[in-house]
């Protein structure tokens, strides 16, 4: 075995969550090695949906326009019943609070290849394909990772931290003895992806087909790509159900055998799971290794990218000794309740959609008609951590990103920093020594221009808003004293170095 390589972080898993983590680490200036068992990116799609928050994270990598070229903003989404009645229609196709469309679809290999290209361009980080982590072991101050390459050679990497983004069947999670909590009922579905030519498909970009005779889902993807998902029913033959003729039959003619060419037909299990523990020593679980949800709200990949967006800036601050190591304890406490919300919402929605009882389906239809808002849950606040959500219910939520008058998105000016947004008068009443600390702190940006802060303050309903590097609201205030209290909780304030926009 060769001498050990030393890096700040090892990322285990080369899917979109793991590679996004590598890219964020590289942008932050940390050194990292990614380990991916497969020798090439997975050739077929799994995830197909981003939300605006996820795209805002991709924006921070500096290549948003490249991602925009391979994604399709959704223009419509609804739920229909067996009779074809539209029970609820959710508005989509508009720019949301994150300055990107609220819902976008994509072909996963396109996105993965772009993410890998970003990593390739960044110094200090690399993705090693054909390399598997065969063991991880915490030691005082770090983690030792044993690696086996495609030729069977073994080597060691010594890292301060490990991010295990190695999927739903995570070997790292199992090796740490972490159990999964089951949420909701499991169900087997057939997923079919491919090219639909010279055939209209369904008019709406995404339709939840609440057919009690066979629940299904339709999604339009970029170009001529489409996806349909079908719940397996009693009596289905797994070998027969994937034939072109069967797909045409169960799609009710939406995917004609002579017009649809499948490049993926896979039977998999819709499941809700939450890992009971997300951290052991310096090893952190992320993505499907930490949580899995039925794909009813398209939040699986979004949640995984939230995980690493939450974790990476904290690792950066601790590595630079700009924050105490206790900051890393807030990763699980903040992210686990947030992820649980979406798993529970998806499991509940799956129970609605997956019913095969006509009477239960009728009751479901009546409930949806009477409670349309329940079909579009609003993302919650973070769990307890580095924010004032325990005393101010406005804190802990994702902040907005304004688009300025010249078309610039605010994050492109602010970067990955703490943001203090307020008025010149309120800021001028803050203690001079604290203002000096803020203005000399390279991890803090102070914005006083109402053209840049007006939308943020109005949306938050406060005279001052402090946001974290992941854009969640640290705290809000209306007086100099309240602003002073909030900014003193920024870990870097007393360790500042000069910087400004």
Coordinates of C-alpha atoms in Angstrom, one line a residue:
X1 CA 0.0 0.0 0.0
X2 CA 1.4 3.4 -1.0
X3 CA 2.0 6.3 1.4
X4 CA -1.2 8.2 2.3
X5 CA -2.3 11.3 0.5
X6 CA -3.6 14.1 2.7
X7 CA -6.5 16.3 1.8
X8 CA -9.1 18.4 3.7
X9 CA -12.1 16.3 2.5
X10 CA -12.8 12.9 0.9
X11 CA -16.2 12.7 -0.9
X12 CA -17.4 9.2 -1.4
X13 CA -19.8 8.9 -4.3
X14 CA -19.6 10.5 -7.7
X15 CA -23.3 11.2 -8.4
X16 CA -24.7 14.7 -8.6
X17 CA -24.6 15.3 -4.8
X18 CA -21.1 14.1 -4.4
X19 CA -19.8 16.0 -7.4
X20 CA -21.6 19.2 -6.3
X21 CA -19.9 18.8 -3.0
X22 CA -16.5 18.6 -4.7
X23 CA -17.3 21.7 -6.8
X24 CA -18.4 23.6 -3.7
X25 CA -15.3 22.5 -1.8
X26 CA -13.1 23.6 -4.7
X27 CA -14.8 27.0 -5.0
X28 CA -14.2 27.4 -1.2
X29 CA -10.5 26.7 -1.6
X30 CA -10.5 23.3 0.3
X31 CA -8.6 20.3 -1.1
X32 CA -10.7 17.3 -1.8
X33 CA -10.7 13.9 -3.6
X34 CA -13.9 12.3 -4.8
X35 CA -14.2 8.5 -5.1
X36 CA -16.6 6.9 -7.5
X37 CA -16.8 3.2 -7.9
X38 CA -18.0 3.4 -11.6
X39 CA -15.5 4.3 -14.3
X40 CA -17.9 6.6 -16.1
X41 CA -20.9 8.7 -15.3
X42 CA -24.2 6.8 -15.2
X43 CA -25.5 6.8 -18.7
X44 CA -29.3 7.0 -17.9
X45 CA -31.5 9.3 -15.9
X46 CA -32.5 9.0 -12.3
X47 CA -33.4 12.4 -10.9
X48 CA -35.1 14.8 -13.4
X49 CA -36.1 17.8 -11.3
X50 CA -34.5 20.9 -9.8
X51 CA -36.1 23.7 -7.8
X52 CA -35.0 27.3 -7.7
X53 CA -32.9 26.8 -4.5
X54 CA -30.9 24.1 -6.2
X55 CA -30.3 26.2 -9.2
X56 CA -29.2 29.0 -7.0
X57 CA -26.5 26.6 -5.6
X58 CA -25.4 25.8 -9.1
X59 CA -25.2 29.6 -9.7
X60 CA -22.6 29.8 -7.0
X61 CA -20.4 27.6 -9.1
X62 CA -20.2 30.4 -11.7
X63 CA -21.6 28.3 -14.6
X64 CA -25.4 28.9 -14.3
X65 CA -25.8 29.7 -17.9
X66 CA -24.3 26.3 -18.9
X67 CA -26.8 24.6 -16.7
X68 CA -29.7 26.7 -18.1
X69 CA -28.9 25.3 -21.5
X70 CA -29.6 21.7 -20.5
X71 CA -32.7 22.3 -18.3
X72 CA -36.3 23.0 -19.1
X73 CA -38.5 25.3 -17.0
X74 CA -41.8 23.6 -16.3
X75 CA -44.8 25.5 -17.6
X76 CA -47.6 23.4 -15.9
X77 CA -48.3 20.7 -13.4
X78 CA -51.5 19.2 -12.2
X79 CA -53.1 16.2 -10.5
X80 CA -55.9 14.3 -12.3
X81 CA -58.1 11.4 -11.3
X82 CA -59.4 8.3 -13.1
X83 CA -62.0 10.3 -15.0
X84 CA -59.4 12.7 -16.3
X85 CA -60.7 15.5 -14.0
X86 CA -58.0 18.1 -13.0
X87 CA -58.2 18.1 -9.2
X88 CA -55.6 20.9 -8.8
X89 CA -53.3 22.8 -11.0
X90 CA -50.1 24.2 -9.5
X91 CA -48.7 27.4 -11.2
X92 CA -45.2 26.9 -12.6
X93 CA -43.2 28.5 -15.4
X94 CA -42.3 31.6 -13.6
X95 CA -39.2 33.0 -11.9
X96 CA -39.5 32.4 -8.1
X97 CA -38.0 33.9 -5.0
X98 CA -34.5 32.4 -5.8
X99 CA -34.3 34.4 -9.1
X100 CA -34.6 31.2 -11.1
X101 CA -37.6 29.1 -12.1
X102 CA -39.2 27.3 -9.3
X103 CA -39.3 24.0 -11.2
X104 CA -37.0 22.8 -13.9
X105 CA -36.5 19.4 -15.5
X106 CA -33.4 17.9 -17.0
X107 CA -31.7 14.8 -18.3
X108 CA -29.4 13.7 -15.5
X109 CA -26.4 12.6 -17.6
X110 CA -26.3 16.2 -19.1
X111 CA -26.2 17.7 -15.6
X112 CA -23.6 15.2 -14.3
X113 CA -21.3 15.8 -17.2
X114 CA -21.4 19.6 -16.6
X115 CA -20.8 19.1 -12.9
X116 CA -17.8 16.9 -13.6
X117 CA -16.5 19.5 -16.1
X118 CA -16.7 22.2 -13.3
X119 CA -14.7 20.0 -10.9
X120 CA -12.1 19.3 -13.6
X121 CA -11.6 23.1 -14.0
X122 CA -11.1 23.8 -10.2
X123 CA -7.7 23.6 -8.5
X124 CA -7.3 21.4 -5.4
X125 CA -10.2 18.9 -6.1
X126 CA -10.4 15.8 -8.3
X127 CA -12.8 13.0 -9.0
X128 CA -11.2 9.6 -9.2
X129 CA -13.5 7.2 -11.2
X130 CA -13.0 3.5 -10.8
X131 CA -12.0 4.0 -7.2
X132 CA -14.0 2.5 -4.3
X133 CA -13.7 3.3 -0.6
X134 CA -13.3 -0.1 1.1
X135 CA -13.0 1.2 4.6
X136 CA -13.3 4.5 6.5
X137 CA -12.0 4.9 10.1
X138 CA -12.2 7.9 12.4
X139 CA -9.0 8.8 14.2
X140 CA -8.2 11.8 16.4
X141 CA -8.5 14.8 14.1
X142 CA -9.5 13.1 10.9
X143 CA -10.5 10.0 8.9
X144 CA -8.4 7.3 7.2
X145 CA -10.0 6.1 3.9
X146 CA -8.8 2.9 2.3
X147 CA -9.2 2.9 -1.5
X148 CA -9.2 0.2 -4.1
X149 CA -8.8 1.2 -7.7
X150 CA -10.1 -0.6 -10.8
X151 CA -6.9 -2.7 -11.0
X152 CA -7.2 -3.8 -7.4
X153 CA -4.4 -1.6 -6.0
X154 CA -5.0 -0.3 -2.5
X155 CA -4.0 3.1 -1.2
X156 CA -4.8 5.4 1.7
X157 CA -6.1 8.9 2.0
X158 CA -6.0 10.9 5.2
X159 CA -8.6 13.5 5.4
X160 CA -9.9 15.8 8.0
X161 CA -13.5 15.0 7.0
X162 CA -15.4 12.6 4.9
X163 CA -18.7 13.3 3.1
X164 CA -20.5 10.0 2.3
X165 CA -22.8 10.7 -0.6
X166 CA -22.7 7.1 -1.8
X167 CA -26.5 6.6 -2.4
X168 CA -29.5 4.8 -0.9
X169 CA -27.5 1.6 -0.3
X170 CA -24.6 3.5 1.3
X171 CA -21.9 1.1 2.3
X172 CA -20.5 3.8 4.5
X173 CA -23.7 4.2 6.4
X174 CA -23.9 0.4 6.9
X175 CA -20.3 0.2 8.0
X176 CA -21.0 2.8 10.7
X177 CA -23.9 0.8 11.9
X178 CA -26.4 3.6 11.2
X179 CA -30.0 2.4 10.8
X180 CA -32.7 3.9 8.5
X181 CA -36.1 4.9 9.9
X182 CA -38.9 3.9 7.6
X183 CA -41.5 6.5 6.7
X184 CA -44.7 5.5 4.8
X185 CA -45.3 2.4 2.8
X186 CA -43.0 1.1 0.1
X187 CA -44.3 0.4 -3.4
X188 CA -42.8 -0.9 -6.6
X189 CA -43.0 1.3 -9.7
X190 CA -41.8 0.9 -13.3
X191 CA -39.8 4.0 -14.5
X192 CA -39.6 4.5 -18.3
X193 CA -37.3 7.2 -19.9
X194 CA -36.8 7.8 -23.5
X195 CA -37.4 9.7 -26.7
X196 CA -40.9 10.4 -27.9
X197 CA -41.1 11.5 -31.6
X198 CA -44.0 12.5 -33.8
X199 CA -46.5 12.0 -30.9
X200 CA -47.9 14.6 -28.7
X201 CA -47.7 12.9 -25.3
X202 CA -49.6 14.8 -22.6
X203 CA -50.1 18.5 -22.8
X204 CA -49.0 19.3 -19.3
X205 CA -45.3 19.2 -18.3
X206 CA -46.0 17.1 -15.2
X207 CA -49.1 15.2 -14.3
X208 CA -49.8 13.0 -11.3
X209 CA -52.2 10.5 -12.7
X210 CA -54.3 9.4 -9.7
X211 CA -55.8 6.4 -11.5
X212 CA -56.9 3.8 -9.0
X213 CA -56.7 1.2 -11.7
X214 CA -53.0 2.0 -12.1
X215 CA -51.4 5.2 -10.6
X216 CA -48.9 6.9 -12.9
X217 CA -46.8 10.0 -13.5
X218 CA -45.9 11.9 -16.6
X219 CA -43.0 14.3 -17.0
X220 CA -41.8 16.2 -20.0
X221 CA -38.0 16.6 -20.2
X222 CA -35.8 18.8 -22.4
X223 CA -35.9 18.1 -26.2
X224 CA -37.9 15.1 -27.1
X225 CA -37.3 13.3 -23.8
X226 CA -40.1 12.2 -21.6
X227 CA -40.5 10.1 -18.5
X228 CA -43.5 8.0 -17.3
X229 CA -43.7 6.1 -14.1
X230 CA -46.3 3.3 -13.4
X231 CA -47.2 1.6 -10.2
X232 CA -46.9 -2.2 -10.4
X233 CA -50.2 -3.9 -9.8
X234 CA -51.0 -7.5 -8.6
X235 CA -50.5 -9.9 -11.4
X236 CA -47.9 -7.8 -13.3
X237 CA -45.1 -9.9 -14.7
X238 CA -41.9 -7.9 -14.2
X239 CA -40.4 -9.3 -17.4
X240 CA -43.4 -8.6 -19.6
X241 CA -44.3 -5.2 -18.1
X242 CA -41.2 -3.6 -19.6
X243 CA -41.9 -4.6 -23.2
X244 CA -42.7 -1.8 -25.7
X245 CA -46.2 -3.2 -26.2
X246 CA -46.9 -3.3 -22.4
X247 CA -45.6 0.2 -22.0
X248 CA -48.0 1.4 -24.7
X249 CA -50.9 -0.4 -23.0
X250 CA -50.3 0.8 -19.5
X251 CA -49.6 4.4 -20.7
X252 CA -53.0 4.3 -22.4
X253 CA -51.4 5.0 -25.7
X254 CA -49.3 8.0 -24.5
X255 CA -46.1 6.1 -25.4
X256 CA -46.8 4.3 -28.7
X257 CA -44.5 1.4 -29.4
X258 CA -43.6 2.9 -32.9
X259 CA -43.0 6.4 -31.6
X260 CA -41.3 5.9 -28.3
X261 CA -37.7 4.6 -27.9
X262 CA -36.9 3.8 -24.3
X263 CA -33.3 4.1 -23.0
X264 CA -34.2 3.2 -19.5
X265 CA -36.8 0.8 -18.1
X266 CA -36.3 0.0 -14.5
X267 CA -38.4 -1.3 -11.6
X268 CA -37.6 0.3 -8.4
X269 CA -39.2 0.9 -5.0
X270 CA -40.7 4.2 -3.9
X271 CA -39.6 4.5 -0.3
X272 CA -39.3 7.0 2.5
X273 CA -36.2 6.6 4.7
X274 CA -34.3 8.9 7.1
X275 CA -30.9 7.8 8.6
X276 CA -31.1 7.9 12.4
X277 CA -27.7 9.5 12.6
X278 CA -26.0 11.8 10.0
X279 CA -22.6 12.1 11.6
X280 CA -20.1 9.8 13.2
X281 CA -16.9 11.6 14.3
X282 CA -15.7 13.4 11.2
X283 CA -17.8 11.4 8.7
X284 CA -21.0 13.0 7.4
X285 CA -23.8 11.4 5.5
X286 CA -25.4 13.4 2.6
X287 CA -28.0 12.8 -0.1
X288 CA -29.6 9.5 -0.5
X289 CA -27.2 8.0 2.1
X290 CA -29.0 10.2 4.7
X291 CA -32.6 10.4 3.3
X292 CA -34.8 8.9 0.5
X293 CA -38.3 10.1 -0.5
X294 CA -40.8 8.9 -3.1
X295 CA -40.4 11.2 -6.1
X296 CA -43.8 13.0 -5.7
X297 CA -42.4 16.5 -5.2
X298 CA -39.0 16.0 -7.0
X299 CA -37.1 16.9 -3.8
X300 CA -34.7 13.9 -3.6
X301 CA -31.8 15.5 -5.4
X302 CA -32.7 19.0 -4.2
X303 CA -32.5 17.8 -0.6
X304 CA -29.1 16.2 -1.3
X305 CA -27.7 19.4 -2.7
X306 CA -29.1 21.3 0.2
X307 CA -27.1 19.0 2.5
X308 CA -23.8 19.8 0.9
X309 CA -24.6 23.5 0.5
X310 CA -25.3 23.5 4.2
X311 CA -22.1 21.6 5.1
X312 CA -19.4 22.9 2.9
X313 CA -19.3 26.5 4.1
X314 CA -19.2 25.3 7.7
X315 CA -16.2 23.0 6.9
X316 CA -14.5 26.0 5.2
X317 CA -14.9 28.2 8.3
X318 CA -13.7 25.5 10.7
X319 CA -10.7 24.6 8.5
X320 CA -9.7 28.3 8.4
X321 CA -10.2 28.5 12.2
X322 CA -12.8 31.3 11.5
X323 CA -15.3 29.2 13.5
X324 CA -15.2 26.7 16.3
X325 CA -15.6 23.0 15.3
X326 CA -18.9 23.0 17.2
X327 CA -20.4 24.7 14.2
X328 CA -20.4 21.3 12.4
X329 CA -22.8 20.0 15.0
X330 CA -25.5 22.2 13.4
X331 CA -25.4 20.2 10.1
X332 CA -27.5 17.3 11.3
X333 CA -29.6 19.4 13.6
X334 CA -30.6 21.9 10.8
X335 CA -30.8 19.5 7.9
X336 CA -32.5 16.4 9.3
X337 CA -35.8 18.0 10.3
X338 CA -35.9 19.9 6.9
X339 CA -35.3 16.7 5.0
X340 CA -37.8 14.8 7.2
X341 CA -40.5 17.3 6.2
X342 CA -40.1 16.5 2.5
X343 CA -39.8 12.8 3.1
X344 CA -43.1 12.8 5.1
X345 CA -44.8 15.1 2.6
X346 CA -43.8 12.8 -0.3
X347 CA -44.8 9.7 1.6
X348 CA -48.2 11.2 2.3
X349 CA -48.7 12.3 -1.3
X350 CA -47.6 8.8 -2.4
X351 CA -50.3 7.3 -0.2
X352 CA -52.8 9.6 -2.0
X353 CA -51.6 8.9 -5.5
X354 CA -51.0 5.2 -5.0
X355 CA -54.4 4.2 -3.7
X356 CA -56.0 1.4 -5.8
X357 CA -59.3 1.4 -4.0
X358 CA -62.1 3.3 -5.9
X359 CA -63.8 4.5 -2.7
X360 CA -60.6 5.7 -1.1
X361 CA -59.7 7.4 -4.4
X362 CA -63.1 9.2 -4.4
X363 CA -62.5 10.5 -0.8
X364 CA -59.0 11.6 -1.9
X365 CA -60.4 13.5 -4.8
X366 CA -62.9 15.3 -2.5
X367 CA -60.1 16.2 -0.1
X368 CA -57.8 17.6 -2.8
X369 CA -60.7 19.7 -4.3
X370 CA -61.4 21.2 -0.8
X371 CA -57.7 21.6 0.1
X372 CA -55.8 22.5 -3.0
X373 CA -52.9 24.1 -1.1
X374 CA -52.1 20.8 0.5
X375 CA -50.8 19.6 -3.0
X376 CA -48.1 22.3 -3.0
X377 CA -46.3 22.3 0.4
X378 CA -44.1 25.2 1.3
X379 CA -40.5 24.4 2.2
X380 CA -40.0 24.7 6.0
X381 CA -37.4 26.4 8.2
X382 CA -34.2 24.7 9.2
X383 CA -34.0 22.7 12.4
X384 CA -32.2 24.2 15.4
X385 CA -28.8 25.6 14.7
X386 CA -27.0 28.7 13.6
X387 CA -30.0 31.0 13.3
X388 CA -32.6 32.7 15.6
X389 CA -35.6 30.6 14.5
X390 CA -36.1 29.5 18.0
X391 CA -37.1 33.1 19.1
X392 CA -38.1 34.6 15.7
X393 CA -40.3 32.4 13.4
X394 CA -39.1 34.4 10.4
X395 CA -35.5 33.2 10.9
X396 CA -34.2 29.9 9.6
X397 CA -36.0 30.1 6.3
X398 CA -34.4 30.5 2.9
X399 CA -33.9 34.1 2.0
X400 CA -34.8 35.6 -1.4
X401 CA -32.4 36.5 -4.2
X402 CA -33.3 39.8 -5.9
X403 CA -32.7 40.5 -9.6
X404 CA -31.4 44.0 -9.7
X405 CA -32.5 46.7 -12.2
X406 CA -29.5 45.9 -14.5
X407 CA -30.5 42.2 -14.6
X408 CA -27.7 41.1 -12.2
X409 CA -28.7 38.4 -9.7
X410 CA -27.6 39.6 -6.2
X411 CA -25.5 36.5 -5.4
X412 CA -23.2 37.3 -8.3
X413 CA -22.3 40.4 -6.4
X414 CA -22.3 39.1 -2.8
X415 CA -20.7 35.6 -3.4
X416 CA -20.6 33.0 -0.7
X417 CA -20.6 35.3 2.4
X418 CA -22.7 36.3 5.3
X419 CA -24.9 39.2 4.1
X420 CA -26.0 42.1 6.3
X421 CA -28.8 44.0 4.6
X422 CA -30.2 47.1 6.2
X423 CA -30.5 50.9 5.8
X424 CA -27.7 53.5 6.2
X425 CA -29.5 55.1 9.2
X426 CA -30.0 51.8 11.2
X427 CA -26.5 50.6 10.4
X428 CA -25.0 54.0 11.4
X429 CA -26.5 53.6 14.8
X430 CA -24.6 50.3 15.4
X431 CA -21.5 50.6 17.7
X432 CA -18.5 51.9 15.7
X433 CA -16.2 49.1 16.8
X434 CA -18.7 46.5 15.6
X435 CA -19.1 48.2 12.3
X436 CA -15.3 48.2 11.9
X437 CA -15.2 44.5 12.6
X438 CA -17.9 43.8 10.0
X439 CA -16.3 46.0 7.3
X440 CA -12.9 44.3 7.9
X441 CA -14.4 40.7 7.9
X442 CA -13.7 39.0 4.6
X443 CA -16.6 36.6 5.2
X444 CA -19.2 39.4 5.7
X445 CA -20.7 41.7 3.1
X446 CA -22.7 44.8 4.3
X447 CA -25.2 46.2 1.8
X448 CA -26.9 49.5 2.6
X449 CA -28.1 50.5 -0.9
X450 CA -31.9 50.3 -1.0
X451 CA -31.7 49.3 -4.7
X452 CA -30.0 46.1 -3.6
X453 CA -31.6 45.5 -0.2
X454 CA -35.2 46.8 -0.7
X455 CA -36.7 43.5 -1.9
X456 CA -34.9 41.5 0.8
X457 CA -36.1 43.7 3.6
X458 CA -39.7 43.9 2.3
X459 CA -39.9 40.1 1.8
X460 CA -38.6 39.5 5.4
X461 CA -40.7 42.2 7.0
X462 CA -37.7 43.7 8.9
X463 CA -35.4 46.7 8.8
X464 CA -32.3 44.5 8.9
X465 CA -31.7 41.0 7.6
X466 CA -28.6 38.8 8.1
X467 CA -28.2 35.9 5.8
X468 CA -25.8 33.0 5.9
X469 CA -23.5 31.8 3.1
X470 CA -26.2 29.2 2.1
X471 CA -28.7 32.0 1.9
X472 CA -30.8 31.0 5.0
X473 CA -31.8 33.8 7.3
X474 CA -29.6 34.0 10.4
X475 CA -31.7 36.7 12.0
X476 CA -33.8 39.8 11.6
X477 CA -34.2 43.0 13.5
X478 CA -35.7 46.5 13.6
X479 CA -33.3 48.3 15.9
X480 CA -29.5 48.8 16.2
X481 CA -29.5 46.7 19.3
X482 CA -31.2 43.8 17.5
X483 CA -28.8 44.0 14.6
X484 CA -25.8 44.1 16.9
X485 CA -27.1 40.9 18.7
X486 CA -27.5 39.1 15.4
X487 CA -24.2 40.0 13.8
X488 CA -22.3 39.1 17.0
X489 CA -23.5 35.5 16.4
X490 CA -21.7 35.4 13.0
X491 CA -18.8 33.1 13.8
X492 CA -16.2 35.2 11.9
X493 CA -17.0 38.7 13.2
X494 CA -14.1 38.7 15.7
X495 CA -11.7 37.0 13.3
X496 CA -12.1 39.4 10.3
X497 CA -9.7 40.1 7.4
X498 CA -10.2 43.0 4.9
X499 CA -12.6 42.4 2.0
X500 CA -15.4 44.2 0.2
X501 CA -17.5 44.0 -2.9

